[in-house]
Amino acid sequence: LACKADEVRCKRIDVDYASHSAHVERIHDQLLEVLADLSPRASQVPLFSTVTGELLDTAGMDGEYWYTNLRRTVR
């Protein structure tokens, strides 16, 4: 409600864990299994990571990267 009062767009997401917290650790193996076939490749557009805050080599955005993205605090 505070976000809406401040006119900040927000939306509830129907999940049973809190993203960007230790709650994500329990889905680590499941997430890596689901993302196992992911084939990241280099991007022509520079991308700054919300995990590290640094320029990212998108060819390395594998399942472990996405787990880390979901687990760590957004920068």
Backbone as ProteinMPNN parsed JSONL, in Angstrom:
{"seq_chain_A": "LACKADEVRCKRIDVDYASHSAHVERIHDQLLEVLADLSPRASQVPLFSTVTGELLDTAGMDGEYWYTNLRRTVR", "coords_chain_A": {"N_chain_A": [[0.811, -1.202, 0.0], [1.99, 1.223, 0.659], [3.654, 1.778, -1.501], [1.8, 2.199, -3.583], [0.518, 4.434, -2.55], [2.546, 6.256, -2.794], [2.591, 6.454, -5.478], [4.089, 4.527, -6.82], [4.659, 2.042, -9.073], [3.638, -1.234, -8.548], [3.485, -4.809, -8.024], [2.097, -7.797, -6.845], [3.641, -10.957, -6.698], [2.915, -14.277, -7.266], [4.466, -16.403, -5.556], [6.173, -18.874, -3.529], [8.361, -18.145, -2.042], [10.753, -15.724, -0.903], [12.125, -13.524, -3.071], [15.532, -12.556, -3.771], [16.668, -13.144, -1.313], [17.609, -15.298, 1.471], [15.701, -17.264, 1.288], [15.568, -18.175, -1.293], [17.55, -20.021, -1.568], [16.643, -22.611, -1.129], [15.553, -23.421, -3.525], [17.609, -23.726, -5.267], [18.817, -26.074, -6.581], [16.616, -27.008, -8.064], [16.09, -24.799, -9.705], [18.479, -24.666, -11.205], [18.232, -27.055, -12.587], [15.942, -26.593, -14.172], [16.907, -24.548, -15.762], [18.946, -25.728, -17.164], [19.217, -26.221, -19.925], [19.687, -23.774, -20.997], [21.191, -21.552, -23.259], [23.308, -19.283, -23.239], [24.494, -16.369, -24.992], [26.762, -14.078, -26.578], [26.024, -10.605, -26.431], [25.049, -7.868, -28.533], [24.485, -5.517, -27.465], [25.541, -3.535, -24.797], [25.361, -4.717, -21.447], [24.614, -4.114, -18.136], [25.086, -5.753, -15.146], [22.624, -6.579, -12.728], [23.372, -7.933, -10.582], [26.13, -7.618, -10.043], [26.624, -4.992, -10.713], [28.327, -4.301, -12.662], [29.686, -4.168, -16.045], [28.584, -6.762, -18.112], [29.502, -9.96, -19.385], [27.511, -11.374, -21.499], [27.477, -13.937, -22.497], [28.026, -15.556, -20.434], [25.768, -15.884, -18.933], [24.468, -18.129, -17.487], [22.609, -20.827, -15.88], [23.516, -20.736, -13.204], [24.264, -18.054, -12.976], [21.704, -16.85, -13.154], [20.494, -17.932, -10.891], [22.083, -16.727, -8.911], [21.422, -14.084, -9.47], [18.742, -14.08, -8.695], [19.029, -14.648, -6.014], [20.752, -12.755, -4.726], [20.858, -9.331, -3.485], [19.409, -6.717, -5.365], [21.324, -4.454, -7.277]], "CA_chain_A": [[0.0, 0.0, 0.0], [2.854, 2.403, 0.701], [4.105, 2.05, -2.871], [0.69, 2.798, -4.324], [0.306, 5.777, -2.0], [3.616, 7.089, -3.355], [2.455, 6.322, -6.923], [5.12, 3.632, -7.321], [4.021, 0.871, -9.66], [4.025, -2.466, -7.871], [2.623, -5.947, -8.319], [2.397, -9.013, -6.083], [3.986, -12.116, -7.508], [2.459, -15.469, -6.564], [5.523, -17.391, -5.335], [6.223, -19.295, -2.131], [9.666, -17.797, -1.492], [11.057, -14.299, -1.034], [13.253, -13.301, -3.974], [16.659, -11.754, -3.304], [16.868, -13.448, 0.107], [18.03, -16.677, 1.75], [14.602, -18.168, 0.938], [15.817, -18.684, -2.644], [18.524, -21.109, -1.499], [15.982, -23.922, -1.16], [15.19, -23.793, -4.899], [18.835, -23.689, -6.067], [18.95, -27.235, -7.466], [15.463, -27.023, -8.972], [16.284, -23.728, -10.681], [19.544, -25.071, -12.129], [17.689, -28.111, -13.451], [15.033, -25.963, -15.134], [17.684, -23.693, -16.665], [20.09, -26.501, -17.673], [19.325, -26.13, -21.387], [19.908, -22.382, -21.371], [22.389, -21.37, -24.087], [23.584, -17.847, -23.333], [25.432, -15.969, -26.041], [27.21, -12.689, -26.504], [25.057, -9.591, -26.847], [25.595, -6.716, -29.249], [24.137, -4.363, -26.639], [26.153, -3.646, -23.474], [24.419, -5.002, -20.37], [25.165, -4.026, -16.799], [24.477, -6.754, -14.282], [21.985, -6.147, -11.481], [24.015, -8.723, -9.532], [27.441, -7.055, -9.713], [26.685, -3.569, -11.035], [29.386, -4.131, -13.652], [29.422, -4.61, -17.412], [28.459, -8.214, -18.071], [29.681, -10.79, -20.573], [26.229, -12.077, -21.537], [27.697, -15.345, -22.824], [28.151, -16.268, -19.166], [24.506, -15.816, -18.178], [23.954, -19.487, -17.385], [21.695, -21.058, -14.766], [24.111, -20.265, -11.939], [24.13, -16.592, -12.97], [20.321, -16.485, -12.857], [20.272, -18.239, -9.474], [22.734, -15.655, -8.153], [20.603, -12.898, -9.698], [17.53, -14.213, -7.89], [19.401, -14.77, -4.601], [21.389, -11.548, -4.169], [20.162, -8.05, -3.494], [19.553, -5.972, -6.615], [22.189, -3.27, -7.141]], "C_chain_A": [[0.852, 1.263, 0.0], [3.332, 2.771, -0.699], [3.009, 2.733, -3.671], [0.416, 4.216, -3.845], [1.34, 6.756, -2.55], [3.63, 7.054, -4.875], [3.618, 5.545, -7.55], [4.419, 2.385, -7.828], [4.539, -0.383, -8.955], [3.036, -3.571, -8.214], [3.056, -7.121, -7.452], [2.68, -10.146, -7.057], [3.668, -13.356, -6.687], [3.556, -16.533, -6.518], [5.553, -17.743, -3.853], [7.609, -19.104, -1.515], [9.883, -16.306, -1.705], [12.294, -14.133, -1.912], [14.298, -12.416, -3.31], [16.874, -11.913, -1.801], [17.314, -14.9, 0.251], [16.945, -17.692, 1.403], [14.825, -18.824, -0.429], [16.75, -19.899, -2.61], [17.868, -22.482, -1.598], [15.56, -24.342, -2.572], [16.404, -23.818, -5.831], [18.899, -24.839, -7.068], [17.829, -27.298, -8.493], [15.642, -25.98, -10.073], [17.367, -24.106, -11.692], [19.068, -26.165, -13.076], [16.8, -27.522, -14.545], [15.814, -25.163, -16.18], [18.856, -24.419, -17.331], [20.284, -26.363, -19.182], [19.534, -24.705, -21.894], [21.218, -22.27, -22.145], [22.679, -19.881, -24.243], [24.591, -17.554, -24.441], [25.764, -14.492, -25.884], [26.143, -11.752, -27.059], [25.765, -8.482, -27.614], [25.347, -5.433, -28.467], [24.798, -4.529, -25.274], [25.081, -3.84, -22.394], [25.144, -4.916, -19.039], [24.376, -4.949, -15.892], [23.831, -6.117, -13.059], [22.548, -6.936, -10.305], [25.307, -8.049, -9.078], [27.517, -5.547, -9.904], [27.72, -3.264, -12.108], [28.921, -4.58, -15.035], [29.526, -6.128, -17.452], [28.783, -8.846, -19.414], [28.453, -11.686, -20.633], [26.368, -13.551, -21.911], [27.815, -16.194, -21.559], [26.877, -16.294, -18.34], [23.82, -17.19, -18.154], [23.015, -19.619, -16.177], [22.23, -20.557, -13.444], [24.05, -18.742, -11.847], [22.711, -16.198, -12.555], [19.932, -16.842, -11.428], [20.85, -17.106, -8.622], [21.94, -14.364, -8.276], [19.367, -12.919, -8.808], [17.838, -14.207, -6.396], [19.908, -13.454, -4.004], [20.487, -10.32, -4.249], [20.422, -7.343, -4.82], [20.402, -4.738, -6.36], [21.73, -2.187, -8.078]], "O_chain_A": [[0.47, 2.268, -0.6], [3.406, 3.951, -1.04], [3.255, 3.726, -4.355], [0.117, 5.099, -4.649], [1.048, 7.935, -2.748], [4.562, 7.559, -5.501], [4.069, 5.856, -8.653], [3.668, 1.745, -7.091], [5.747, -0.558, -8.791], [1.909, -3.313, -8.635], [4.248, -7.405, -7.338], [2.037, -10.271, -8.099], [4.103, -13.474, -5.542], [3.575, -17.449, -7.34], [5.025, -17.005, -3.021], [7.984, -19.813, -0.581], [9.27, -15.7, -2.583], [13.386, -14.556, -1.535], [13.993, -11.633, -2.41], [17.215, -10.957, -1.103], [17.386, -15.637, -0.732], [17.247, -18.874, 1.24], [14.318, -19.917, -0.682], [16.735, -20.715, -3.532], [18.482, -23.421, -2.103], [15.239, -25.511, -2.79], [16.248, -23.92, -7.048], [19.022, -24.607, -8.27], [18.068, -27.608, -9.661], [15.372, -26.256, -11.242], [17.199, -23.895, -12.893], [19.462, -26.194, -14.241], [16.899, -27.912, -15.708], [15.424, -25.111, -17.347], [19.674, -23.783, -17.995], [21.419, -26.388, -19.659], [19.552, -24.473, -23.103], [22.235, -22.829, -21.735], [22.336, -19.284, -25.263], [25.429, -18.39, -24.776], [25.107, -13.766, -25.138], [25.454, -12.071, -28.028], [26.937, -8.196, -27.372], [25.927, -4.39, -28.769], [24.631, -5.575, -24.646], [24.028, -3.202, -22.43], [26.168, -5.569, -18.838], [23.146, -4.923, -15.878], [24.408, -5.23, -12.43], [22.232, -6.639, -9.153], [25.558, -7.92, -7.88], [28.381, -4.892, -9.32], [27.963, -2.1, -12.428], [27.912, -5.27, -15.181], [30.453, -6.708, -16.887], [28.386, -8.332, -20.46], [28.367, -12.663, -19.889], [25.452, -14.334, -21.66], [27.713, -17.419, -21.62], [26.902, -16.683, -17.172], [22.745, -17.378, -18.724], [22.676, -18.623, -15.537], [21.476, -20.007, -12.641], [23.812, -18.194, -10.77], [22.528, -15.322, -11.709], [19.129, -16.14, -10.813], [20.184, -16.592, -7.724], [21.797, -13.627, -7.3], [18.989, -11.897, -8.235], [16.996, -13.803, -5.595], [19.526, -13.089, -2.893], [19.499, -10.29, -4.983], [21.54, -7.374, -5.334], [20.227, -4.054, -5.351], [22.326, -1.111, -8.116]]}, "name": "protein", "num_of_chains": 1, "seq": "LACKADEVRCKRIDVDYASHSAHVERIHDQLLEVLADLSPRASQVPLFSTVTGELLDTAGMDGEYWYTNLRRTVR"}
